[in-house]
XYZ file of C-alpha atoms in Angstrom:
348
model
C 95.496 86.264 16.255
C 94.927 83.153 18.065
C 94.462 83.217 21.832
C 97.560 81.753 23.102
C 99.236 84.814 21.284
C 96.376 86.635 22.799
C 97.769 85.820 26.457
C 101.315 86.266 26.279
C 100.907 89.836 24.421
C 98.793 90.992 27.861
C 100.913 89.020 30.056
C 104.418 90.793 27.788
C 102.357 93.942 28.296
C 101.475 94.215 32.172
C 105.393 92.424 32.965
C 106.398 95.313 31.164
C 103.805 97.614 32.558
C 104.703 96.824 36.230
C 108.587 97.007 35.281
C 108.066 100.424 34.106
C 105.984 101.522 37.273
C 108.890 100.313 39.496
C 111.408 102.467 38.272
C 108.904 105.731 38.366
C 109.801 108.034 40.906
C 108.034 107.779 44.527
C 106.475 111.532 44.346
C 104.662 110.044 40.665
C 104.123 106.409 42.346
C 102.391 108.291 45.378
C 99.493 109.767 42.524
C 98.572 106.826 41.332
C 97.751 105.431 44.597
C 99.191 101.985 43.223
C 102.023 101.062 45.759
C 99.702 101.434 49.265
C 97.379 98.740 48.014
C 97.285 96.051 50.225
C 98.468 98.049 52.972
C 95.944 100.694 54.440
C 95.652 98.732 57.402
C 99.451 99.426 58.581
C 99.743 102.690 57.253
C 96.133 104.047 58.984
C 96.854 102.504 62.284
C 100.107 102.914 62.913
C 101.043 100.268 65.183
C 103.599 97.758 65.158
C 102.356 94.163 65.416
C 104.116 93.327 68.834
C 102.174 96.128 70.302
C 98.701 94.526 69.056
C 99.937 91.106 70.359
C 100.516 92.795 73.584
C 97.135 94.623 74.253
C 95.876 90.814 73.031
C 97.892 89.431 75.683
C 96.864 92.159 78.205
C 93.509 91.385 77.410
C 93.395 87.656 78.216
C 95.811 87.898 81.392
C 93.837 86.108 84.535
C 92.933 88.135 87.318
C 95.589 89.189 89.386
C 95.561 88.072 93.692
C 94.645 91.456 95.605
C 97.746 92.972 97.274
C 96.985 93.703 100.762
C 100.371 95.169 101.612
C 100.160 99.411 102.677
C 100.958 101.415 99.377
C 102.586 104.833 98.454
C 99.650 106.065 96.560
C 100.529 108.794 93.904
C 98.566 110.708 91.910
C 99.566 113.077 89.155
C 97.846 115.228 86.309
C 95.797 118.077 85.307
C 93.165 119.813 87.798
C 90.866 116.578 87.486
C 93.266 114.990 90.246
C 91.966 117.008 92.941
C 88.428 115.578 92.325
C 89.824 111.846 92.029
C 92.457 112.667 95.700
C 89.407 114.096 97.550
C 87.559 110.598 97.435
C 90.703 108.316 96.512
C 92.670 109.548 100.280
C 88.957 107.907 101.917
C 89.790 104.874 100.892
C 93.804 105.390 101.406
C 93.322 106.123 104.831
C 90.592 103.462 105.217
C 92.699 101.049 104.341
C 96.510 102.143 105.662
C 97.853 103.516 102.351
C 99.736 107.124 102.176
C 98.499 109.429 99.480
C 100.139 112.220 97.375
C 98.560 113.961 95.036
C 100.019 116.155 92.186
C 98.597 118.841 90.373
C 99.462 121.040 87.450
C 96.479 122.916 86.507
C 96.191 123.130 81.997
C 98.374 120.299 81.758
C 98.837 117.709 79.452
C 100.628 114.981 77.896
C 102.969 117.198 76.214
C 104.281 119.122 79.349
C 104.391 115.521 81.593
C 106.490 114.000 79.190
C 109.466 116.998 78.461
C 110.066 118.190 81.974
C 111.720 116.071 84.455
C 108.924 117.211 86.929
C 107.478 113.680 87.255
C 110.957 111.817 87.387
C 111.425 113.985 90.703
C 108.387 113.332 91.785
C 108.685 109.249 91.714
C 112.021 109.626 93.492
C 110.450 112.207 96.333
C 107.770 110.041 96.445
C 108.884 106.428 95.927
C 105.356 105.268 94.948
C 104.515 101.461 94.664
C 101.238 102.905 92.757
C 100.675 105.612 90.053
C 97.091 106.695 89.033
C 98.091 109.072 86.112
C 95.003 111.787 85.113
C 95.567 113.263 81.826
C 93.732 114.255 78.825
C 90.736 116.473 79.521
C 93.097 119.057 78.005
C 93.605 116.880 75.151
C 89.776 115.768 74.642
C 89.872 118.420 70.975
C 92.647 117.428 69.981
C 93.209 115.453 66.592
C 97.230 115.052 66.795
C 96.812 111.432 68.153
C 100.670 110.286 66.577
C 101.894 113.039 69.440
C 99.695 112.284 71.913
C 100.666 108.628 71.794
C 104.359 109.476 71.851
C 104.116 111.434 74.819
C 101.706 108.719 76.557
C 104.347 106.319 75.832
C 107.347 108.819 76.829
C 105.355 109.413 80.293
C 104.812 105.404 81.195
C 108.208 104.682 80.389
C 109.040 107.672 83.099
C 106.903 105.607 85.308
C 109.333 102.918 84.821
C 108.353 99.206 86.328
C 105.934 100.852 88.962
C 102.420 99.457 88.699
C 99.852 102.655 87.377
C 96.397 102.906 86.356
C 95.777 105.582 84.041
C 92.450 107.402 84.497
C 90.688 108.369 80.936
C 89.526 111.888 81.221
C 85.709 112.285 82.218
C 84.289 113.199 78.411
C 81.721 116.424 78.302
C 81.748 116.143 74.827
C 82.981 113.584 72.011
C 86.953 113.319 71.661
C 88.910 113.057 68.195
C 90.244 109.764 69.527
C 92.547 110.427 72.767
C 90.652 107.415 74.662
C 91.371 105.012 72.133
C 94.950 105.919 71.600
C 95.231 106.152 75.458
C 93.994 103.097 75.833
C 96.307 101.053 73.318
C 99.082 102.728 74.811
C 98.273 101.770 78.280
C 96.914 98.866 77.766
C 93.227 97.574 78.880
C 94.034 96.363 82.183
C 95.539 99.748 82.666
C 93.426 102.139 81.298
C 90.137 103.612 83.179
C 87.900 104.734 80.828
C 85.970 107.230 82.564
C 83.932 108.721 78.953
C 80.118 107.532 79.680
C 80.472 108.312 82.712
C 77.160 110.036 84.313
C 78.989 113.183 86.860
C 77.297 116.149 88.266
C 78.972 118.940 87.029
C 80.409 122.101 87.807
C 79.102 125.071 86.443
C 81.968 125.028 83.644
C 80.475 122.083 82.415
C 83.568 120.052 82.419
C 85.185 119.901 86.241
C 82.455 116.883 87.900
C 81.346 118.784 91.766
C 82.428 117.105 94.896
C 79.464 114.642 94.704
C 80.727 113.920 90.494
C 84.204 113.116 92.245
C 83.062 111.010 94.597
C 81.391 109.152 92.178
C 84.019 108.964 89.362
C 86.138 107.519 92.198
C 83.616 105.150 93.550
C 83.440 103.641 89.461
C 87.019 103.942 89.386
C 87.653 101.707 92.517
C 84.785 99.336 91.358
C 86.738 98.571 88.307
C 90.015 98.139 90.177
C 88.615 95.488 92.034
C 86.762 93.749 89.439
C 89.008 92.069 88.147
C 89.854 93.331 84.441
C 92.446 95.498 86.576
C 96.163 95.106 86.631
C 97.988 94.867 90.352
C 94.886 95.638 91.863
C 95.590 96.503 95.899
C 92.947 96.658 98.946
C 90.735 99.310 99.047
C 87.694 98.505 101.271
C 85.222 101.070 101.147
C 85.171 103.699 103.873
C 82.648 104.269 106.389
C 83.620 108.010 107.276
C 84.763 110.563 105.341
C 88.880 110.735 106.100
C 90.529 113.146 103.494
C 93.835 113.432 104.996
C 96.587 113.656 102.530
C 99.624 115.497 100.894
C 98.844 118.018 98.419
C 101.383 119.370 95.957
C 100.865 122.049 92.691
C 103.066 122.473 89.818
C 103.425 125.666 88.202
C 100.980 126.995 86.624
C 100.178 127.315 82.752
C 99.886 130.085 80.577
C 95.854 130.857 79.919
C 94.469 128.432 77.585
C 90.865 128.709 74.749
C 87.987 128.366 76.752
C 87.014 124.419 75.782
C 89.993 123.131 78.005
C 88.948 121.828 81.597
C 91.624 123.586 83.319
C 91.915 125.574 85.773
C 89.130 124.296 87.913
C 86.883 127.195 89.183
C 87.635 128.429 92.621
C 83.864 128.061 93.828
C 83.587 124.647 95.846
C 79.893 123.828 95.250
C 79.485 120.807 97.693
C 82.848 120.934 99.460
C 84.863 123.742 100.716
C 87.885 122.106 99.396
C 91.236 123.454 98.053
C 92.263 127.237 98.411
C 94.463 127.709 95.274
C 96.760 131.095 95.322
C 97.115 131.600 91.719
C 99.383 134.465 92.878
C 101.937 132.025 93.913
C 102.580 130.583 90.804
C 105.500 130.234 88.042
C 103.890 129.765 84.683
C 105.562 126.290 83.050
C 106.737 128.252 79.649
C 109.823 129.909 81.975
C 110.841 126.792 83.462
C 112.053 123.716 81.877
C 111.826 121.590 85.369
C 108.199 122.807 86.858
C 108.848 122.672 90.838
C 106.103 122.711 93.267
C 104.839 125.928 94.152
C 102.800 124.814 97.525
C 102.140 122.366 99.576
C 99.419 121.718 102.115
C 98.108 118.594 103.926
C 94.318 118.595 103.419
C 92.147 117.612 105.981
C 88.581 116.075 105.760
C 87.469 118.663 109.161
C 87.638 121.781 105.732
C 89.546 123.943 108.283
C 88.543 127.129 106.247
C 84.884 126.612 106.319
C 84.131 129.556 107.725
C 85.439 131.539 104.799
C 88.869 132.383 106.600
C 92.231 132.244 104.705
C 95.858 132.000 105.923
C 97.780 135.250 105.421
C 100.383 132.949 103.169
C 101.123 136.134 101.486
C 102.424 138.358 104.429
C 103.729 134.888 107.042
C 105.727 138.162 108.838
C 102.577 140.126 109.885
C 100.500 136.917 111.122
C 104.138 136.465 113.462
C 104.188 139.527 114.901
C 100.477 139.324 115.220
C 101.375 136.162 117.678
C 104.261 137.822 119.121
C 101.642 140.751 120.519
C 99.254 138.481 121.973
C 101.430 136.642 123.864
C 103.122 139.776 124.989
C 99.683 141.382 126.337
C 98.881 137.719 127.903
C 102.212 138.100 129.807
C 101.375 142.011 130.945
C 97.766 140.877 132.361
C 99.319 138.171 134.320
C 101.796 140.670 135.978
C 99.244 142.861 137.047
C 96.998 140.072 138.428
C 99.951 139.005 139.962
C 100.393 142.302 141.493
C 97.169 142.919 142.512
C 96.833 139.865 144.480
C 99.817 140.321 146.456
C 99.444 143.866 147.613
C 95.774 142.837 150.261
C 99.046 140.483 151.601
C 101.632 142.870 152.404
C 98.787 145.583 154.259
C 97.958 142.736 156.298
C 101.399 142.016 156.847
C 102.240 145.588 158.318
């Protein structure tokens, strides 16, 4: 056969080769692992090119001028907040901002993004800055397509309102949550806290007072270095000034042992937050999680001494009052009494 036969009998072939793979049926096509070649890329990754031309754009963005105007600082996540609103209300106060912090011990993306709890939340609270804190209970997890669609379902409850989202403070490796948070977010929105060297709690997981202080201290750093979006003034404090509006979210059903939450009642450096567990709804029974209590937390740790509020019985610590004001009253009579009575003998 001479060769130019040669060629068109393997071109006549593979035309009718590929013709005949067309019409096979996807569930056969899939098996031969012919139709995804060329295309791995789109199909691992998952993103749509608009999103990667907007981290690239987020990426190269100039720095942004320093806002000095007061903001309406919120705060909202899993039991990692506390640690980040014990340090975060020094510099608030420091530097004339208001601070709210929200916490919903064992939460997660997934419980953030299908209540209404944090649409309530931005209206109560009107901030012009959110620091969200979420993913420590998410740091095993492999179901990254979910995670990212409740990251992106949660920032688009955020609406236009500038927010910094705080990576979770790794104890171990993740399955990918900091990368997917971070495409999601976008770089000069996205804190990545794994790395990080904390002091921790005797869990393992929770950074101490001193970790919190620290993680905050980086986290500020990076705000005001630059690589930040909308960053704001936050001169570092002289004093210690904790002063600021506390707020918990019903609380979860009891998780596996590897997640972070709840944090252990045992302050080790700073007799901090009293949490009355007692108090609270668990999230499963609600579909709107409302704030279970409320306290403004003060940097002077007003039960230091080991001393709790009767929050459970308000009715007894009343009458308790009532008494003692009633006995003051009685002893003031009788001194009364008694000092008048030398007056009228000398009087007859």
């Amino acid at each position: 056969m001479k060769p130019t036969l040669q060629l068109i009998s393997i071109f006549v072939i593979a035309l009718v080769y590929f013709i005949g793979y067309s019409m096979v049926p996807d569930s056969v096509a899939d098996a031969l692992h012919l139709k995804q070649i060329g295309q791995p890329s789109i199909a691992v990754a998952g993103e749509k090119s608009d999103d990667i031309e907007a981290a690239a754009e987020d990426d190269n963005a100039p720095a942004e001028a320093v806002d000095t105007t007061k903001q309406r600082l919120l705060i909202f996540g899993d039991s990692m907040t506390q640690l980040l609103a014990l340090r975060l209300s020094d510099y608030a106060n420091k530097n004339g901002h208001t601070l709210t912090c929200v916490t919903w011990n064992g939460s997660g993306t997934k419980q953030w993004s299908e209540t209404d709890t944090l649409v309530r939340y931005m209206r109560s609270v009107n901030p012009t800055h959110v620091f969200i804190c979420l993913g420590s209970n998410e740091l095993y997890s492999a179901d990254l397509k979910n995670i990212r669609r409740r990251a992106e379902a949660i920032i688009q409850k955020v609406g236009k309102v500038p927010y910094t989202w705080v990576g979770p403070p790794n104890w171990a490796e993740d399955k990918g949550i900091n990368t997917v948070l971070e495409q999601v977010a976008g770089k000069r929105h996205f804190f990545l806290s794994k790395g990080l060297k904390l002091p921790r709690q005797k869990d393992g997981r929770h950074p101490t007072y001193h970790g919190g202080v620290v993680w905050t201290d980086y986290l500020v750093s990076w705000l005001k270095s630059g690589k930040a979006a909308h960053p704001f003034l936050l001169e570092k404090p002289e004093k210690r000034n904790a002063h600021y509006r506390q707020l918990f979210v019903g609380k979860t059903p009891k998780t596996s042992a590897h997640r972070a939450d709840p944090l252990p009642a045992q302050a080790e450096e700073e007799p901090s937050l009293i949490l009355d567990d007692n108090s609270a709804t668990p999230a499963s029974d609600v579909h709107t999680a409302k704030p279970q209590a409320e306290t403004q937390h003060h940097a002077t740790a007003e039960h230091t001494d080991g001393a709790k509020p009767n929050a459970k019985n308000p009715a007894k610590t009343d009458a308790a009052k009532t008494s003692a004001k009633t006995d003051a009253a009685k002893s003031a009579a009788k001194a009364e009494a008694h000092a008048k009575a030398p007056a009228a003998d000398n009087a007859q």
